[in-house]
Amino acid sequence: VDRTPDPFGFPTQTGVTGGTLVESAAVTPTGYNTSVAIVAGPGAQYRVDGAGDWTSASGTLVPGQSIQIRHTSTTTSGGYTKTYVKVGGVTGNFTTRTR
């Protein structure tokens, strides 16, 4: 049983509007073969397989499922916001930079 996904992350988005909810691209973590815990970091919400409600509550991901994260971008011009989600203890970061 392998409960540790390979390292993963979400592509950085630049030129976003300040003070808005920004959704990441969906990614499908690999390298594990059983269900694992999902834990959202401060200020982050996630959803699984592009369906259902966004949540910050702990959950579960099974092999082959994708995950997407979102956060509110900073209101500072040229500033950045960085949040994360942990899948099986492996941290995936998502960063946005405002215009």
PDB file of N, CA and C in Angstrom:
ATOM      1  N   VAL A   1       0.849  -1.183   0.000  1.00  0.00           N
ATOM      2  CA  VAL A   1       0.000   0.000   0.000  1.00  0.00           C
ATOM      3  C   VAL A   1       0.886   1.236   0.000  1.00  0.00           C
ATOM      4  N   ASP A   2       0.657   2.138  -0.938  1.00  0.00           N
ATOM      5  CA  ASP A   2       1.435   3.379  -1.059  1.00  0.00           C
ATOM      6  C   ASP A   2       0.500   4.561  -0.835  1.00  0.00           C
ATOM      7  N   ARG A   3       0.680   5.259   0.266  1.00  0.00           N
ATOM      8  CA  ARG A   3      -0.175   6.400   0.617  1.00  0.00           C
ATOM      9  C   ARG A   3       0.503   7.745   0.382  1.00  0.00           C
ATOM     10  N   THR A   4       1.633   7.748  -0.319  1.00  0.00           N
ATOM     11  CA  THR A   4       2.366   8.993  -0.531  1.00  0.00           C
ATOM     12  C   THR A   4       2.396   9.354  -2.013  1.00  0.00           C
ATOM     13  N   PRO A   5       1.614  10.364  -2.416  1.00  0.00           N
ATOM     14  CA  PRO A   5       1.643  10.795  -3.816  1.00  0.00           C
ATOM     15  C   PRO A   5       3.006  11.387  -4.198  1.00  0.00           C
ATOM     16  N   ASP A   6       3.286  11.375  -5.492  1.00  0.00           N
ATOM     17  CA  ASP A   6       4.457  12.066  -6.008  1.00  0.00           C
ATOM     18  C   ASP A   6       4.264  13.571  -5.794  1.00  0.00           C
ATOM     19  N   PRO A   7       5.360  14.342  -5.774  1.00  0.00           N
ATOM     20  CA  PRO A   7       5.219  15.798  -5.645  1.00  0.00           C
ATOM     21  C   PRO A   7       4.330  16.364  -6.764  1.00  0.00           C
ATOM     22  N   PHE A   8       3.527  17.359  -6.416  1.00  0.00           N
ATOM     23  CA  PHE A   8       2.638  17.987  -7.393  1.00  0.00           C
ATOM     24  C   PHE A   8       2.456  19.449  -7.020  1.00  0.00           C
ATOM     25  N   GLY A   9       1.927  20.220  -7.940  1.00  0.00           N
ATOM     26  CA  GLY A   9       1.629  21.628  -7.695  1.00  0.00           C
ATOM     27  C   GLY A   9       0.638  22.116  -8.731  1.00  0.00           C
ATOM     28  N   PHE A  10       0.194  23.335  -8.552  1.00  0.00           N
ATOM     29  CA  PHE A  10      -0.760  23.964  -9.448  1.00  0.00           C
ATOM     30  C   PHE A  10      -0.055  25.111 -10.167  1.00  0.00           C
ATOM     31  N   PRO A  11      -0.259  25.251 -11.487  1.00  0.00           N
ATOM     32  CA  PRO A  11       0.416  26.327 -12.215  1.00  0.00           C
ATOM     33  C   PRO A  11       0.091  27.713 -11.635  1.00  0.00           C
ATOM     34  N   THR A  12       1.114  28.552 -11.521  1.00  0.00           N
ATOM     35  CA  THR A  12       0.946  29.937 -11.061  1.00  0.00           C
ATOM     36  C   THR A  12       0.139  30.712 -12.087  1.00  0.00           C
ATOM     37  N   GLN A  13      -0.735  31.581 -11.610  1.00  0.00           N
ATOM     38  CA  GLN A  13      -1.498  32.462 -12.490  1.00  0.00           C
ATOM     39  C   GLN A  13      -1.065  33.899 -12.225  1.00  0.00           C
ATOM     40  N   THR A  14      -0.759  34.623 -13.291  1.00  0.00           N
ATOM     41  CA  THR A  14      -0.320  36.018 -13.178  1.00  0.00           C
ATOM     42  C   THR A  14      -1.338  36.936 -13.848  1.00  0.00           C
ATOM     43  N   GLY A  15      -1.293  38.201 -13.473  1.00  0.00           N
ATOM     44  CA  GLY A  15      -2.183  39.194 -14.062  1.00  0.00           C
ATOM     45  C   GLY A  15      -3.633  39.050 -13.629  1.00  0.00           C
ATOM     46  N   VAL A  16      -3.863  38.450 -12.452  1.00  0.00           N
ATOM     47  CA  VAL A  16      -5.235  38.269 -11.993  1.00  0.00           C
ATOM     48  C   VAL A  16      -5.756  39.564 -11.380  1.00  0.00           C
ATOM     49  N   THR A  17      -7.055  39.704 -11.349  1.00  0.00           N
ATOM     50  CA  THR A  17      -7.694  40.854 -10.728  1.00  0.00           C
ATOM     51  C   THR A  17      -7.607  40.725  -9.215  1.00  0.00           C
ATOM     52  N   GLY A  18      -7.295  41.824  -8.541  1.00  0.00           N
ATOM     53  CA  GLY A  18      -7.163  41.804  -7.096  1.00  0.00           C
ATOM     54  C   GLY A  18      -8.490  41.607  -6.386  1.00  0.00           C
ATOM     55  N   GLY A  19      -8.442  40.899  -5.262  1.00  0.00           N
ATOM     56  CA  GLY A  19      -9.610  40.720  -4.423  1.00  0.00           C
ATOM     57  C   GLY A  19     -10.683  39.816  -4.997  1.00  0.00           C
ATOM     58  N   THR A  20     -10.301  38.898  -5.882  1.00  0.00           N
ATOM     59  CA  THR A  20     -11.278  37.990  -6.486  1.00  0.00           C
ATOM     60  C   THR A  20     -10.922  36.534  -6.193  1.00  0.00           C
ATOM     61  N   LEU A  21     -11.922  35.672  -6.245  1.00  0.00           N
ATOM     62  CA  LEU A  21     -11.684  34.237  -6.121  1.00  0.00           C
ATOM     63  C   LEU A  21     -11.044  33.746  -7.419  1.00  0.00           C
ATOM     64  N   VAL A  22      -9.921  33.071  -7.307  1.00  0.00           N
ATOM     65  CA  VAL A  22      -9.211  32.562  -8.473  1.00  0.00           C
ATOM     66  C   VAL A  22      -9.100  31.049  -8.335  1.00  0.00           C
ATOM     67  N   GLU A  23      -9.525  30.334  -9.378  1.00  0.00           N
ATOM     68  CA  GLU A  23      -9.484  28.881  -9.391  1.00  0.00           C
ATOM     69  C   GLU A  23      -8.243  28.398 -10.129  1.00  0.00           C
ATOM     70  N   SER A  24      -7.601  27.376  -9.590  1.00  0.00           N
ATOM     71  CA  SER A  24      -6.441  26.778 -10.244  1.00  0.00           C
ATOM     72  C   SER A  24      -6.902  25.861 -11.371  1.00  0.00           C
ATOM     73  N   ALA A  25      -5.932  25.424 -12.143  1.00  0.00           N
ATOM     74  CA  ALA A  25      -6.176  24.326 -13.072  1.00  0.00           C
ATOM     75  C   ALA A  25      -6.338  23.059 -12.233  1.00  0.00           C
ATOM     76  N   ALA A  26      -7.018  22.076 -12.770  1.00  0.00           N
ATOM     77  CA  ALA A  26      -7.158  20.792 -12.076  1.00  0.00           C
ATOM     78  C   ALA A  26      -5.894  19.962 -12.305  1.00  0.00           C
ATOM     79  N   VAL A  27      -5.449  19.273 -11.270  1.00  0.00           N
ATOM     80  CA  VAL A  27      -4.312  18.357 -11.387  1.00  0.00           C
ATOM     81  C   VAL A  27      -4.725  16.996 -10.814  1.00  0.00           C
ATOM     82  N   THR A  28      -4.088  15.956 -11.326  1.00  0.00           N
ATOM     83  CA  THR A  28      -4.357  14.600 -10.845  1.00  0.00           C
ATOM     84  C   THR A  28      -3.078  14.052 -10.231  1.00  0.00           C
ATOM     85  N   PRO A  29      -2.981  14.068  -8.913  1.00  0.00           N
ATOM     86  CA  PRO A  29      -1.794  13.518  -8.270  1.00  0.00           C
ATOM     87  C   PRO A  29      -1.607  12.031  -8.626  1.00  0.00           C
ATOM     88  N   THR A  30      -0.365  11.607  -8.715  1.00  0.00           N
ATOM     89  CA  THR A  30      -0.040  10.225  -9.048  1.00  0.00           C
ATOM     90  C   THR A  30       0.911   9.656  -8.007  1.00  0.00           C
ATOM     91  N   GLY A  31       1.225   8.368  -8.145  1.00  0.00           N
ATOM     92  CA  GLY A  31       2.245   7.759  -7.304  1.00  0.00           C
ATOM     93  C   GLY A  31       1.733   7.124  -6.025  1.00  0.00           C
ATOM     94  N   TYR A  32       0.425   7.020  -5.861  1.00  0.00           N
ATOM     95  CA  TYR A  32      -0.141   6.371  -4.677  1.00  0.00           C
ATOM     96  C   TYR A  32      -1.216   5.389  -5.149  1.00  0.00           C
ATOM     97  N   ASN A  33      -1.601   4.448  -4.295  1.00  0.00           N
ATOM     98  CA  ASN A  33      -2.534   3.428  -4.768  1.00  0.00           C
ATOM     99  C   ASN A  33      -3.682   3.117  -3.800  1.00  0.00           C
ATOM    100  N   THR A  34      -3.965   4.029  -2.901  1.00  0.00           N
ATOM    101  CA  THR A  34      -5.092   3.861  -1.980  1.00  0.00           C
ATOM    102  C   THR A  34      -5.612   5.241  -1.603  1.00  0.00           C
ATOM    103  N   SER A  35      -6.770   5.314  -0.991  1.00  0.00           N
ATOM    104  CA  SER A  35      -7.325   6.620  -0.618  1.00  0.00           C
ATOM    105  C   SER A  35      -6.413   7.333   0.372  1.00  0.00           C
ATOM    106  N   VAL A  36      -6.351   8.656   0.235  1.00  0.00           N
ATOM    107  CA  VAL A  36      -5.499   9.482   1.093  1.00  0.00           C
ATOM    108  C   VAL A  36      -6.278  10.719   1.539  1.00  0.00           C
ATOM    109  N   ALA A  37      -5.816  11.315   2.607  1.00  0.00           N
ATOM    110  CA  ALA A  37      -6.466  12.507   3.155  1.00  0.00           C
ATOM    111  C   ALA A  37      -6.133  13.749   2.338  1.00  0.00           C
ATOM    112  N   ILE A  38      -7.101  14.665   2.271  1.00  0.00           N
ATOM    113  CA  ILE A  38      -6.914  16.003   1.697  1.00  0.00           C
ATOM    114  C   ILE A  38      -7.104  16.995   2.830  1.00  0.00           C
ATOM    115  N   VAL A  39      -6.168  17.921   2.966  1.00  0.00           N
ATOM    116  CA  VAL A  39      -6.272  18.967   3.976  1.00  0.00           C
ATOM    117  C   VAL A  39      -5.958  20.299   3.299  1.00  0.00           C
ATOM    118  N   ALA A  40      -6.905  21.239   3.346  1.00  0.00           N
ATOM    119  CA  ALA A  40      -6.701  22.560   2.755  1.00  0.00           C
ATOM    120  C   ALA A  40      -5.954  23.454   3.730  1.00  0.00           C
ATOM    121  N   GLY A  41      -5.009  24.230   3.213  1.00  0.00           N
ATOM    122  CA  GLY A  41      -4.294  25.200   4.028  1.00  0.00           C
ATOM    123  C   GLY A  41      -5.146  26.428   4.284  1.00  0.00           C
ATOM    124  N   PRO A  42      -4.667  27.321   5.146  1.00  0.00           N
ATOM    125  CA  PRO A  42      -5.410  28.541   5.469  1.00  0.00           C
ATOM    126  C   PRO A  42      -5.749  29.355   4.215  1.00  0.00           C
ATOM    127  N   GLY A  43      -6.991  29.764   4.095  1.00  0.00           N
ATOM    128  CA  GLY A  43      -7.426  30.593   2.981  1.00  0.00           C
ATOM    129  C   GLY A  43      -7.711  29.840   1.699  1.00  0.00           C
ATOM    130  N   ALA A  44      -7.584  28.520   1.713  1.00  0.00           N
ATOM    131  CA  ALA A  44      -7.796  27.717   0.508  1.00  0.00           C
ATOM    132  C   ALA A  44      -9.054  26.881   0.613  1.00  0.00           C
ATOM    133  N   GLN A  45      -9.657  26.640  -0.532  1.00  0.00           N
ATOM    134  CA  GLN A  45     -10.755  25.694  -0.670  1.00  0.00           C
ATOM    135  C   GLN A  45     -10.404  24.783  -1.841  1.00  0.00           C
ATOM    136  N   TYR A  46     -10.992  23.590  -1.867  1.00  0.00           N
ATOM    137  CA  TYR A  46     -10.727  22.661  -2.959  1.00  0.00           C
ATOM    138  C   TYR A  46     -12.017  21.957  -3.364  1.00  0.00           C
ATOM    139  N   ARG A  47     -11.964  21.313  -4.532  1.00  0.00           N
ATOM    140  CA  ARG A  47     -13.030  20.404  -4.951  1.00  0.00           C
ATOM    141  C   ARG A  47     -12.392  19.267  -5.728  1.00  0.00           C
ATOM    142  N   VAL A  48     -13.073  18.149  -5.762  1.00  0.00           N
ATOM    143  CA  VAL A  48     -12.560  16.936  -6.379  1.00  0.00           C
ATOM    144  C   VAL A  48     -13.305  16.675  -7.688  1.00  0.00           C
ATOM    145  N   ASP A  49     -12.555  16.339  -8.730  1.00  0.00           N
ATOM    146  CA  ASP A  49     -13.107  16.005 -10.049  1.00  0.00           C
ATOM    147  C   ASP A  49     -14.003  17.098 -10.626  1.00  0.00           C
ATOM    148  N   GLY A  50     -13.762  18.355 -10.251  1.00  0.00           N
ATOM    149  CA  GLY A  50     -14.504  19.477 -10.825  1.00  0.00           C
ATOM    150  C   GLY A  50     -15.989  19.471 -10.501  1.00  0.00           C
ATOM    151  N   ALA A  51     -16.368  18.718  -9.493  1.00  0.00           N
ATOM    152  CA  ALA A  51     -17.782  18.605  -9.150  1.00  0.00           C
ATOM    153  C   ALA A  51     -17.986  18.919  -7.675  1.00  0.00           C
ATOM    154  N   GLY A  52     -19.216  19.165  -7.335  1.00  0.00           N
ATOM    155  CA  GLY A  52     -19.539  19.391  -5.932  1.00  0.00           C
ATOM    156  C   GLY A  52     -19.167  20.783  -5.470  1.00  0.00           C
ATOM    157  N   ASP A  53     -19.425  21.006  -4.205  1.00  0.00           N
ATOM    158  CA  ASP A  53     -19.159  22.305  -3.602  1.00  0.00           C
ATOM    159  C   ASP A  53     -17.690  22.458  -3.266  1.00  0.00           C
ATOM    160  N   TRP A  54     -17.206  23.686  -3.287  1.00  0.00           N
ATOM    161  CA  TRP A  54     -15.874  24.001  -2.791  1.00  0.00           C
ATOM    162  C   TRP A  54     -15.901  23.849  -1.276  1.00  0.00           C
ATOM    163  N   THR A  55     -14.820  23.367  -0.701  1.00  0.00           N
ATOM    164  CA  THR A  55     -14.784  23.148   0.740  1.00  0.00           C
ATOM    165  C   THR A  55     -13.382  23.372   1.288  1.00  0.00           C
ATOM    166  N   SER A  56     -13.314  23.677   2.558  1.00  0.00           N
ATOM    167  CA  SER A  56     -12.028  23.732   3.257  1.00  0.00           C
ATOM    168  C   SER A  56     -11.952  22.622   4.300  1.00  0.00           C
ATOM    169  N   ALA A  57     -13.009  21.797   4.377  1.00  0.00           N
ATOM    170  CA  ALA A  57     -13.039  20.675   5.319  1.00  0.00           C
ATOM    171  C   ALA A  57     -12.132  19.549   4.829  1.00  0.00           C
ATOM    172  N   SER A  58     -11.560  18.810   5.745  1.00  0.00           N
ATOM    173  CA  SER A  58     -10.734  17.666   5.357  1.00  0.00           C
ATOM    174  C   SER A  58     -11.580  16.648   4.609  1.00  0.00           C
ATOM    175  N   GLY A  59     -10.941  15.944   3.666  1.00  0.00           N
ATOM    176  CA  GLY A  59     -11.649  14.967   2.854  1.00  0.00           C
ATOM    177  C   GLY A  59     -10.728  13.839   2.430  1.00  0.00           C
ATOM    178  N   THR A  60     -11.126  13.146   1.376  1.00  0.00           N
ATOM    179  CA  THR A  60     -10.387  11.995   0.880  1.00  0.00           C
ATOM    180  C   THR A  60     -10.273  12.054  -0.629  1.00  0.00           C
ATOM    181  N   LEU A  61      -9.135  11.636  -1.144  1.00  0.00           N
ATOM    182  CA  LEU A  61      -8.893  11.542  -2.579  1.00  0.00           C
ATOM    183  C   LEU A  61      -8.481  10.112  -2.886  1.00  0.00           C
ATOM    184  N   VAL A  62      -9.007   9.557  -3.973  1.00  0.00           N
ATOM    185  CA  VAL A  62      -8.622   8.213  -4.392  1.00  0.00           C
ATOM    186  C   VAL A  62      -7.820   8.307  -5.686  1.00  0.00           C
ATOM    187  N   PRO A  63      -6.988   7.303  -5.975  1.00  0.00           N
ATOM    188  CA  PRO A  63      -6.180   7.344  -7.196  1.00  0.00           C
ATOM    189  C   PRO A  63      -7.037   7.609  -8.437  1.00  0.00           C
ATOM    190  N   GLY A  64      -6.527   8.498  -9.298  1.00  0.00           N
ATOM    191  CA  GLY A  64      -7.217   8.854 -10.528  1.00  0.00           C
ATOM    192  C   GLY A  64      -8.105  10.074 -10.421  1.00  0.00           C
ATOM    193  N   GLN A  65      -8.403  10.527  -9.215  1.00  0.00           N
ATOM    194  CA  GLN A  65      -9.231  11.718  -9.067  1.00  0.00           C
ATOM    195  C   GLN A  65      -8.372  12.971  -9.202  1.00  0.00           C
ATOM    196  N   SER A  66      -8.987  14.015  -9.758  1.00  0.00           N
ATOM    197  CA  SER A  66      -8.305  15.301  -9.870  1.00  0.00           C
ATOM    198  C   SER A  66      -8.728  16.204  -8.720  1.00  0.00           C
ATOM    199  N   ILE A  67      -7.901  17.203  -8.472  1.00  0.00           N
ATOM    200  CA  ILE A  67      -8.196  18.177  -7.420  1.00  0.00           C
ATOM    201  C   ILE A  67      -7.922  19.570  -7.972  1.00  0.00           C
ATOM    202  N   GLN A  68      -8.711  20.506  -7.526  1.00  0.00           N
ATOM    203  CA  GLN A  68      -8.602  21.907  -7.925  1.00  0.00           C
ATOM    204  C   GLN A  68      -8.649  22.725  -6.644  1.00  0.00           C
ATOM    205  N   ILE A  69      -7.942  23.844  -6.610  1.00  0.00           N
ATOM    206  CA  ILE A  69      -7.876  24.689  -5.425  1.00  0.00           C
ATOM    207  C   ILE A  69      -8.254  26.119  -5.828  1.00  0.00           C
ATOM    208  N   ARG A  70      -8.748  26.899  -4.868  1.00  0.00           N
ATOM    209  CA  ARG A  70      -9.019  28.315  -5.135  1.00  0.00           C
ATOM    210  C   ARG A  70      -8.729  29.124  -3.884  1.00  0.00           C
ATOM    211  N   HIS A  71      -8.481  30.409  -4.115  1.00  0.00           N
ATOM    212  CA  HIS A  71      -8.289  31.359  -3.023  1.00  0.00           C
ATOM    213  C   HIS A  71      -8.628  32.748  -3.525  1.00  0.00           C
ATOM    214  N   THR A  72      -8.721  33.691  -2.591  1.00  0.00           N
ATOM    215  CA  THR A  72      -8.966  35.085  -2.959  1.00  0.00           C
ATOM    216  C   THR A  72      -7.624  35.774  -3.157  1.00  0.00           C
ATOM    217  N   SER A  73      -7.467  36.427  -4.310  1.00  0.00           N
ATOM    218  CA  SER A  73      -6.211  37.116  -4.610  1.00  0.00           C
ATOM    219  C   SER A  73      -6.068  38.370  -3.752  1.00  0.00           C
ATOM    220  N   THR A  74      -4.836  38.774  -3.538  1.00  0.00           N
ATOM    221  CA  THR A  74      -4.561  39.975  -2.763  1.00  0.00           C
ATOM    222  C   THR A  74      -5.086  41.211  -3.504  1.00  0.00           C
ATOM    223  N   THR A  75      -5.367  42.261  -2.762  1.00  0.00           N
ATOM    224  CA  THR A  75      -5.808  43.513  -3.374  1.00  0.00           C
ATOM    225  C   THR A  75      -4.621  44.403  -3.722  1.00  0.00           C
ATOM    226  N   THR A  76      -3.422  43.998  -3.363  1.00  0.00           N
ATOM    227  CA  THR A  76      -2.206  44.769  -3.639  1.00  0.00           C
ATOM    228  C   THR A  76      -1.790  44.592  -5.097  1.00  0.00           C
ATOM    229  N   SER A  77      -1.585  45.705  -5.786  1.00  0.00           N
ATOM    230  CA  SER A  77      -1.125  45.646  -7.172  1.00  0.00           C
ATOM    231  C   SER A  77       0.267  45.018  -7.226  1.00  0.00           C
ATOM    232  N   GLY A  78       0.432  44.001  -8.059  1.00  0.00           N
ATOM    233  CA  GLY A  78       1.718  43.317  -8.177  1.00  0.00           C
ATOM    234  C   GLY A  78       2.019  42.383  -7.018  1.00  0.00           C
ATOM    235  N   GLY A  79       1.040  42.175  -6.146  1.00  0.00           N
ATOM    236  CA  GLY A  79       1.244  41.291  -4.999  1.00  0.00           C
ATOM    237  C   GLY A  79       0.923  39.848  -5.345  1.00  0.00           C
ATOM    238  N   TYR A  80       1.226  38.971  -4.416  1.00  0.00           N
ATOM    239  CA  TYR A  80       0.920  37.569  -4.667  1.00  0.00           C
ATOM    240  C   TYR A  80       0.226  36.931  -3.469  1.00  0.00           C
ATOM    241  N   THR A  81      -0.524  35.882  -3.763  1.00  0.00           N
ATOM    242  CA  THR A  81      -1.176  35.068  -2.752  1.00  0.00           C
ATOM    243  C   THR A  81      -0.738  33.631  -2.986  1.00  0.00           C
ATOM    244  N   LYS A  82      -0.352  32.950  -1.919  1.00  0.00           N
ATOM    245  CA  LYS A  82       0.089  31.560  -2.030  1.00  0.00           C
ATOM    246  C   LYS A  82      -0.666  30.739  -0.994  1.00  0.00           C
ATOM    247  N   THR A  83      -1.346  29.709  -1.456  1.00  0.00           N
ATOM    248  CA  THR A  83      -2.048  28.787  -0.575  1.00  0.00           C
ATOM    249  C   THR A  83      -1.660  27.369  -0.983  1.00  0.00           C
ATOM    250  N   TYR A  84      -2.180  26.403  -0.236  1.00  0.00           N
ATOM    251  CA  TYR A  84      -1.810  25.023  -0.538  1.00  0.00           C
ATOM    252  C   TYR A  84      -2.906  24.059  -0.119  1.00  0.00           C
ATOM    253  N   VAL A  85      -2.772  22.849  -0.619  1.00  0.00           N
ATOM    254  CA  VAL A  85      -3.574  21.721  -0.180  1.00  0.00           C
ATOM    255  C   VAL A  85      -2.611  20.553   0.003  1.00  0.00           C
ATOM    256  N   LYS A  86      -2.824  19.774   1.048  1.00  0.00           N
ATOM    257  CA  LYS A  86      -2.002  18.583   1.275  1.00  0.00           C
ATOM    258  C   LYS A  86      -2.808  17.353   0.891  1.00  0.00           C
ATOM    259  N   VAL A  87      -2.186  16.513   0.085  1.00  0.00           N
ATOM    260  CA  VAL A  87      -2.796  15.257  -0.340  1.00  0.00           C
ATOM    261  C   VAL A  87      -1.876  14.143   0.133  1.00  0.00           C
ATOM    262  N   GLY A  88      -2.356  13.323   1.047  1.00  0.00           N
ATOM    263  CA  GLY A  88      -1.516  12.259   1.586  1.00  0.00           C
ATOM    264  C   GLY A  88      -0.245  12.786   2.225  1.00  0.00           C
ATOM    265  N   GLY A  89      -0.309  14.009   2.762  1.00  0.00           N
ATOM    266  CA  GLY A  89       0.853  14.616   3.406  1.00  0.00           C
ATOM    267  C   GLY A  89       1.782  15.360   2.470  1.00  0.00           C
ATOM    268  N   VAL A  90       1.530  15.307   1.165  1.00  0.00           N
ATOM    269  CA  VAL A  90       2.358  16.013   0.175  1.00  0.00           C
ATOM    270  C   VAL A  90       1.686  17.345  -0.151  1.00  0.00           C
ATOM    271  N   THR A  91       2.426  18.436  -0.062  1.00  0.00           N
ATOM    272  CA  THR A  91       1.875  19.772  -0.261  1.00  0.00           C
ATOM    273  C   THR A  91       1.921  20.189  -1.724  1.00  0.00           C
ATOM    274  N   GLY A  92       0.787  20.631  -2.232  1.00  0.00           N
ATOM    275  CA  GLY A  92       0.689  21.221  -3.570  1.00  0.00           C
ATOM    276  C   GLY A  92       0.358  22.685  -3.430  1.00  0.00           C
ATOM    277  N   ASN A  93       1.232  23.569  -3.904  1.00  0.00           N
ATOM    278  CA  ASN A  93       1.057  25.016  -3.767  1.00  0.00           C
ATOM    279  C   ASN A  93       0.349  25.624  -4.980  1.00  0.00           C
ATOM    280  N   PHE A  94      -0.390  26.705  -4.716  1.00  0.00           N
ATOM    281  CA  PHE A  94      -1.037  27.486  -5.759  1.00  0.00           C
ATOM    282  C   PHE A  94      -0.746  28.950  -5.472  1.00  0.00           C
ATOM    283  N   THR A  95      -0.192  29.643  -6.475  1.00  0.00           N
ATOM    284  CA  THR A  95       0.183  31.050  -6.322  1.00  0.00           C
ATOM    285  C   THR A  95      -0.494  31.877  -7.413  1.00  0.00           C
ATOM    286  N   THR A  96      -1.003  33.055  -7.017  1.00  0.00           N
ATOM    287  CA  THR A  96      -1.515  34.018  -7.977  1.00  0.00           C
ATOM    288  C   THR A  96      -0.799  35.353  -7.748  1.00  0.00           C
ATOM    289  N   ARG A  97      -0.598  36.084  -8.834  1.00  0.00           N
ATOM    290  CA  ARG A  97       0.010  37.421  -8.760  1.00  0.00           C
ATOM    291  C   ARG A  97      -0.960  38.394  -9.444  1.00  0.00           C
ATOM    292  N   THR A  98      -1.235  39.511  -8.760  1.00  0.00           N
ATOM    293  CA  THR A  98      -2.163  40.497  -9.297  1.00  0.00           C
ATOM    294  C   THR A  98      -1.485  41.415 -10.301  1.00  0.00           C
ATOM    295  N   ARG A  99      -2.336  42.097 -11.070  1.00  0.00           N
ATOM    296  CA  ARG A  99      -1.860  43.058 -12.080  1.00  0.00           C
ATOM    297  C   ARG A  99      -1.217  44.245 -11.414  1.00  0.00           C
TER     298      ARG A  99
END
